[in-house]
Structures are given as C-alpha cells and as structure tokens.
C-alpha atoms as one frame of an Amber mdcrd trajectory, in Angstrom:
protein
  14.779  26.931  37.898  13.769  28.155  34.415  12.569  24.664  33.427  10.594
  24.260  36.651   9.039  27.709  36.268   8.109  26.960  32.645   6.358  23.747
  33.633   4.669  25.398  36.615   3.184  28.021  34.288   1.479  25.233  32.305
   3.801  25.396  29.321   5.834  22.617  27.763   9.557  22.660  27.086  10.019
  22.391  23.310  12.642  19.976  22.065  12.122  17.414  24.808  10.042  14.261
  24.578   8.995  12.139  21.633   5.724  10.447  20.777   7.357   7.049  20.236
  10.900   7.004  21.573  11.589   6.490  25.286  15.283   7.389  25.062  17.203
  10.280  23.547  16.331  10.723  19.906  19.281   9.241  17.968  19.090  12.163
  15.530  19.611  14.501  18.475  22.653  12.522  19.622  24.174  12.740  16.142
  23.530  16.473  15.998  24.943  16.934  19.499  28.166  15.143  18.593  28.421
  17.150  15.367  27.783  20.462  17.148  30.293  19.738  19.908  32.937  18.870
  17.319  32.263  21.713  14.873  30.960  24.528  17.067  32.501  23.886  20.500
  32.609  27.577  21.481  29.201  28.583  20.143  27.112  29.993  23.013  23.913
  28.343  21.749  25.635  24.948  21.576  26.811  25.441  25.157  23.275  26.419
  26.198  21.800  23.388  24.427  24.300  21.161  26.221  23.369  22.704  29.568
  19.709  21.990  28.754  20.584  18.386  27.885  22.296  18.002  31.244  19.532
  19.570  33.344  16.062  19.461  31.778  15.495  15.663  31.611  15.801  15.320
  35.393  13.318  18.173  35.889  10.842  16.593  33.477  11.316  13.130  34.962
  10.760  14.593  38.423   7.220  15.639  37.518   6.165  11.995  37.263   4.027
  12.877  34.249   6.572  12.624  31.439   7.217   9.253  29.791  10.156  10.530
  27.787  12.129  13.430  29.242  14.949  13.123  26.711  15.702  15.634  23.946
  14.411  15.130  20.443  15.861  16.345  17.157  14.228  19.753  17.575  16.281
  20.451  20.713  19.376  21.153  18.624  18.451  21.501  14.955  17.803  25.238
  15.228  21.084  25.724  17.056  22.986  23.998  14.241  21.164  26.070  11.634
  22.035  29.244  13.560  25.697  28.195  13.602  25.587  27.993   9.802  24.026
  31.440   9.562  20.421  30.425   8.957  18.976  32.739  11.568  15.449  33.231
  10.246  13.453  30.781  12.317  10.427  31.008  10.021  12.321  28.809   7.566
  12.956  25.962  10.017   9.520  24.445   9.404  10.053  24.764   5.662  13.340
  22.866   5.918  11.636  20.198   8.011   8.876  19.819   5.413  11.354  19.656
   2.528  13.422  16.982   4.257  10.294  14.980   5.118   9.057  15.168   1.529
  12.458  14.007   0.240  12.047  10.914   2.393   8.585  10.282   0.942   9.881
  10.794  -2.568  12.714   8.321  -2.063  10.173   5.745  -0.871   8.171   6.316
  -4.044  11.289   5.898  -6.185  12.116   2.621  -4.453   8.540   1.433  -4.974
   8.910   2.020  -8.693  12.359   0.393  -8.799  10.957  -2.682  -7.084   8.060
  -2.834  -9.518   5.382  -2.197  -6.919   2.076  -0.845  -8.197   1.495   2.885
  -8.243  -0.557   4.015  -5.281  -3.501   6.134  -6.246  -5.160   7.724  -3.233
  -8.905   7.977  -3.446 -10.451  11.417  -3.581 -13.308  11.460  -1.093 -15.708
  13.973   0.395 -16.049  14.883   4.051 -19.444  13.154   4.071 -17.840   9.893
   2.916 -15.452   9.712   5.912 -17.956   8.971   8.748 -19.742   6.386   6.618
 -16.484   4.634   5.780 -15.391   4.714   9.424 -18.639   3.047  10.543 -18.215
   0.291   7.966 -14.788  -0.476   9.410
C-alpha cells in the first residue's frame, strides 16, 4: 500500500530502477547477499528485503516502468547504517569518492599501457553551441 500511495502522489520510489539495466543491479544482489549473511537480524535489512519482495511488482503493475528492480542505492545506505555510518549527508560523498577512485584507476592503467595523456580542452559557454552545430 505504501508503494502504491507513493506512486499515486506523483513521487518515485528511490532505489528502484536503473537507466541502463533491465534486471536487478548486480551490485544490489551482492550487497543483499552480504547484508543477509552479516546483518540477518537488522531491522533495516529486513525492511529492505520486504521492499525487494514487494515493490517491483507494484512498479511493474503501473505499465510505465521499464525496470522495476532494485539498484545499488536500495541497500547501500542500509549497509552503511549497519556499520554505524548513520549520517546520510555523507552517503553522496562516499559515492563520489568511490566513483573518482574508479576514474583514477582508469587513468593509471592508461599510463601503464603507454596511452597518451588526455588533456581536456578548456572552452567557453559561447563555444559550445557553435561546436554542436559543426557536428
């Protein structure tokens, strides 16, 4: 009922759906397995599992959702809470740090493979429409 009421009010259900994937996010499945093994009695883990069991069918039932399955955000906060990181303002920071580590590792591999250094061009706002028209 909560999921249906949330959708009926025009809101989305965070943690469900993915821009590319059309199945459960594999990162979510790994986190779910980890949480069930390490925090089986945690009330938030139990709630997240109940959401996993019920929300996709509600979303799919709308006929509007291409991917009703949970993404990594459906459980990452729950795992952080279980480890005592209960200040949600830091979740985005952790996401950004992990994303930048991935970018940095790609840069390291580029150097190891002898690829040229990428030097992004510094451009003005006025340059962008002109460049877009040129194709």
